[in-house]
Amino acid sequence: LSQISAAQAIVYSGFNERKSTVSIICSPLSAQDNPLKYEFGDRDGRQNPEYVIQAIGLTANMSIADVGAGGGYFTVRFASVVGPEGKVIATDIKESYLDFIRERVANAGHSNVEYILAGEQDPRLPDRSVDIAFLSSVYHHLQEPLIYLQRLGPALKDGGRLVIVENFRRITSHGSRVKDVVAIAERAGFKLVKVDESQDRFFIAAFSFAGE
Ligand SMILES: C[S@@+](CC[C@H](N)C(=O)[O-])C[C@H]1O[C@@H](n2cnc3c(N)ncnc32)[C@H](O)[C@@H]1O
């Protein structure tokens, strides 16, 4: 496929909540630019999103930034967990991806998501805006991870956490080494709280901001 005029997507409004098939119109997107590419095959089987959400401690009323949200795989799930009194900020460097997520979120019936067009070197999140800054499979895309993480720190509220989810580098080149991520995050002013390596394919590293 070189062009896609409409993509059929299974959109989940929550984990095991109602499931509906919807048409997501994405006419300007080429197949390569369709963010659903991040959900090929059995993403739930690979990703275990319920486990991730429990591991990062996301609960109702919290605020979380889904940095580099792609097609909104985690955004819609986060929106369901934090509820109407909580907030999700979906960011990406691609405006078309944010448009895609907007439609997906609306179809799932959520109205607690905000959108920010990030810069390559700048997350552009307001200071002290979130309890969790969450990056899933984004870290290895960052051209200057040290600068990016330095700019992310002030976005955390007091006691907030930076969470980096990455595939293990030993499994795929689209991944990172735990020690490299921890080293850069610490240089950027974060303090490691925990690394969860219990999953087969990916790790979850949580940091506090040393400036807190
Ligand atoms: C592999 S996808 C992951 C998408 C999503 N986080 C997920 O888990 O499905 C990487 C995403 O990061 C975005 N991205 C790359 N560099 C970025 C940056 N500097 N700031 C924000 N988003 C970025 C890409 O446009 C893409 O949507």
CSV table of N, CA, C and O and ligand atoms in Angstrom, one decimal, residues 35 38-39 43 47 66-74 91-94 97 118-123 134-138 140-143 148, ligand 1:
chain,number,residue,atom,x,y,z
A,35,PRO,N,0.2,5.9,11.9
A,35,PRO,CA,0.7,5.5,13.2
A,35,PRO,C,0.2,4.2,13.7
A,35,PRO,O,0.7,3.7,14.7
A,38,TYR,N,2.5,1.1,14.6
A,38,TYR,CA,3.1,0.8,15.9
A,38,TYR,C,2.3,-0.3,16.6
A,38,TYR,O,2.7,-0.7,17.7
A,39,GLU,N,1.2,-0.7,16.0
A,39,GLU,CA,0.3,-1.7,16.7
A,39,GLU,C,0.1,-2.9,15.8
A,39,GLU,O,-0.9,-3.6,16.0
A,43,ARG,N,0.0,-6.4,19.4
A,43,ARG,CA,0.7,-5.5,20.3
A,43,ARG,C,0.4,-5.7,21.7
A,43,ARG,O,1.3,-5.6,22.6
A,47,GLN,N,3.1,-6.1,24.5
A,47,GLN,CA,3.2,-4.9,25.3
A,47,GLN,C,2.7,-5.0,26.8
A,47,GLN,O,3.2,-4.4,27.7
A,66,ASP,N,1.9,11.6,27.5
A,66,ASP,CA,2.3,10.5,26.7
A,66,ASP,C,3.2,11.1,25.6
A,66,ASP,O,2.7,11.6,24.6
A,67,VAL,N,4.5,11.1,25.9
A,67,VAL,CA,5.4,11.9,25.1
A,67,VAL,C,5.8,11.0,23.8
A,67,VAL,O,6.3,9.9,24.0
A,68,GLY,N,5.6,11.5,22.7
A,68,GLY,CA,5.8,10.7,21.5
A,68,GLY,C,4.7,9.7,21.4
A,68,GLY,O,5.0,8.5,21.3
A,69,ALA,N,3.5,10.1,21.4
A,69,ALA,CA,2.3,9.2,21.6
A,69,ALA,C,2.0,8.4,20.4
A,69,ALA,O,1.3,7.4,20.5
A,70,GLY,N,2.6,8.7,19.2
A,70,GLY,CA,2.4,7.9,18.0
A,70,GLY,C,0.9,7.8,17.6
A,70,GLY,O,0.3,8.9,17.3
A,71,GLY,N,0.3,6.6,17.6
A,71,GLY,CA,-1.1,6.5,17.2
A,71,GLY,C,-2.0,6.5,18.5
A,71,GLY,O,-3.2,6.3,18.3
A,72,GLY,N,-1.5,6.8,19.6
A,72,GLY,CA,-2.3,6.9,20.8
A,72,GLY,C,-2.6,5.6,21.5
A,72,GLY,O,-3.5,5.5,22.3
A,73,TYR,N,-1.8,4.6,21.3
A,73,TYR,CA,-2.0,3.3,21.9
A,73,TYR,C,-2.1,3.4,23.4
A,73,TYR,O,-3.1,2.9,24.0
A,74,PHE,N,-1.2,4.1,24.0
A,74,PHE,CA,-1.3,4.3,25.5
A,74,PHE,C,-2.2,5.5,25.8
A,74,PHE,O,-2.8,5.5,26.9
A,91,THR,N,1.7,14.1,23.1
A,91,THR,CA,2.6,14.9,22.3
A,91,THR,C,3.2,14.1,21.2
A,91,THR,O,3.3,12.9,21.3
A,92,ASP,N,3.6,14.8,20.2
A,92,ASP,CA,4.4,14.1,19.1
A,92,ASP,C,5.0,15.2,18.2
A,92,ASP,O,4.5,16.3,18.3
A,93,ILE,N,6.0,14.8,17.5
A,93,ILE,CA,6.6,15.8,16.6
A,93,ILE,C,5.8,15.8,15.2
A,93,ILE,O,6.0,16.7,14.4
A,94,LYS,N,4.9,14.9,15.1
A,94,LYS,CA,4.1,14.8,13.8
A,94,LYS,C,2.6,15.3,14.1
A,94,LYS,O,1.9,14.6,14.8
A,97,TYR,N,-0.1,12.8,13.4
A,97,TYR,CA,-0.3,11.8,14.4
A,97,TYR,C,-1.2,12.3,15.5
A,97,TYR,O,-2.1,11.6,16.0
A,118,ALA,N,5.3,18.6,19.8
A,118,ALA,CA,6.7,18.8,20.4
A,118,ALA,C,7.7,19.1,19.3
A,118,ALA,O,7.4,18.9,18.1
A,119,GLY,N,8.8,19.7,19.7
A,119,GLY,CA,9.9,19.9,18.8
A,119,GLY,C,10.9,18.7,18.9
A,119,GLY,O,10.9,18.0,19.9
A,120,GLU,N,11.7,18.5,17.9
A,120,GLU,CA,12.7,17.4,18.0
A,120,GLU,C,13.6,17.5,19.2
A,120,GLU,O,13.9,16.4,19.8
A,121,GLN,N,13.9,18.7,19.7
A,121,GLN,CA,14.8,18.8,20.8
A,121,GLN,C,14.0,19.4,22.0
A,121,GLN,O,14.7,19.8,23.0
A,122,ASP,N,12.7,19.5,21.9
A,122,ASP,CA,12.0,20.2,23.0
A,122,ASP,C,10.6,19.6,23.2
A,122,ASP,O,9.7,19.7,22.3
A,123,PRO,N,10.4,19.0,24.4
A,123,PRO,CA,9.1,18.4,24.6
A,123,PRO,C,7.9,19.4,24.7
A,123,PRO,O,6.8,19.1,24.5
A,134,PHE,N,5.8,10.1,30.3
A,134,PHE,CA,5.9,8.7,29.9
A,134,PHE,C,6.4,8.6,28.5
A,134,PHE,O,5.8,9.2,27.6
A,135,LEU,N,7.5,7.9,28.2
A,135,LEU,CA,8.0,7.7,26.9
A,135,LEU,C,8.0,6.2,26.6
A,135,LEU,O,8.8,5.5,27.2
A,136,SER,N,7.2,5.8,25.6
A,136,SER,CA,7.2,4.4,25.2
A,136,SER,C,7.8,4.3,23.8
A,136,SER,O,7.2,4.8,22.9
A,137,SER,N,8.9,3.6,23.7
A,137,SER,CA,9.6,3.4,22.4
A,137,SER,C,9.9,4.7,21.7
A,137,SER,O,9.8,4.8,20.5
A,138,VAL,N,10.2,5.7,22.5
A,138,VAL,CA,10.5,7.1,22.0
A,138,VAL,C,12.0,7.4,22.3
A,138,VAL,O,12.6,8.0,21.4
A,140,HIS,N,14.8,5.9,22.0
A,140,HIS,CA,15.8,5.6,21.0
A,140,HIS,C,15.6,6.4,19.7
A,140,HIS,O,16.5,6.4,18.8
A,141,HIS,N,14.5,7.2,19.6
A,141,HIS,CA,14.3,8.1,18.5
A,141,HIS,C,14.9,9.5,18.8
A,141,HIS,O,15.1,10.2,17.8
A,142,LEU,N,15.2,9.8,20.0
A,142,LEU,CA,15.7,11.1,20.3
A,142,LEU,C,17.1,11.4,19.8
A,142,LEU,O,18.0,10.6,20.0
A,143,GLN,N,17.2,12.5,19.1
A,143,GLN,CA,18.5,12.8,18.5
A,143,GLN,C,19.5,13.3,19.5
A,143,GLN,O,20.7,12.9,19.5
A,148,TYR,N,17.0,16.6,25.6
A,148,TYR,CA,15.5,16.4,25.6
A,148,TYR,C,15.1,16.1,27.1
A,148,TYR,O,14.1,16.7,27.6
B,1,LIG,C1,7.9,4.0,17.9
B,1,LIG,S1,6.8,5.3,18.0
B,1,LIG,C2,6.0,5.0,19.6
B,1,LIG,C3,4.7,5.6,19.7
B,1,LIG,C4,3.9,5.4,21.1
B,1,LIG,N1,4.7,5.9,22.1
B,1,LIG,C5,3.6,3.9,21.3
B,1,LIG,O1,4.2,3.3,22.2
B,1,LIG,O2,2.8,3.3,20.5
B,1,LIG,C6,7.8,6.7,18.3
B,1,LIG,C7,7.0,8.0,18.3
B,1,LIG,O3,7.9,9.1,18.8
B,1,LIG,C8,7.7,10.2,18.1
B,1,LIG,N2,8.9,11.1,18.3
B,1,LIG,C9,10.1,10.9,17.7
B,1,LIG,N3,10.9,11.9,18.2
B,1,LIG,C10,10.2,12.7,19.0
B,1,LIG,C11,10.5,13.8,19.8
B,1,LIG,N4,11.7,14.4,19.8
B,1,LIG,N5,9.5,14.3,20.6
B,1,LIG,C12,8.2,13.7,20.6
B,1,LIG,N6,7.9,12.7,19.9
B,1,LIG,C13,8.9,12.1,19.1
B,1,LIG,C14,7.5,9.7,16.7
B,1,LIG,O4,6.9,10.6,15.8
B,1,LIG,C15,6.6,8.5,16.9
B,1,LIG,O5,5.2,8.8,16.9
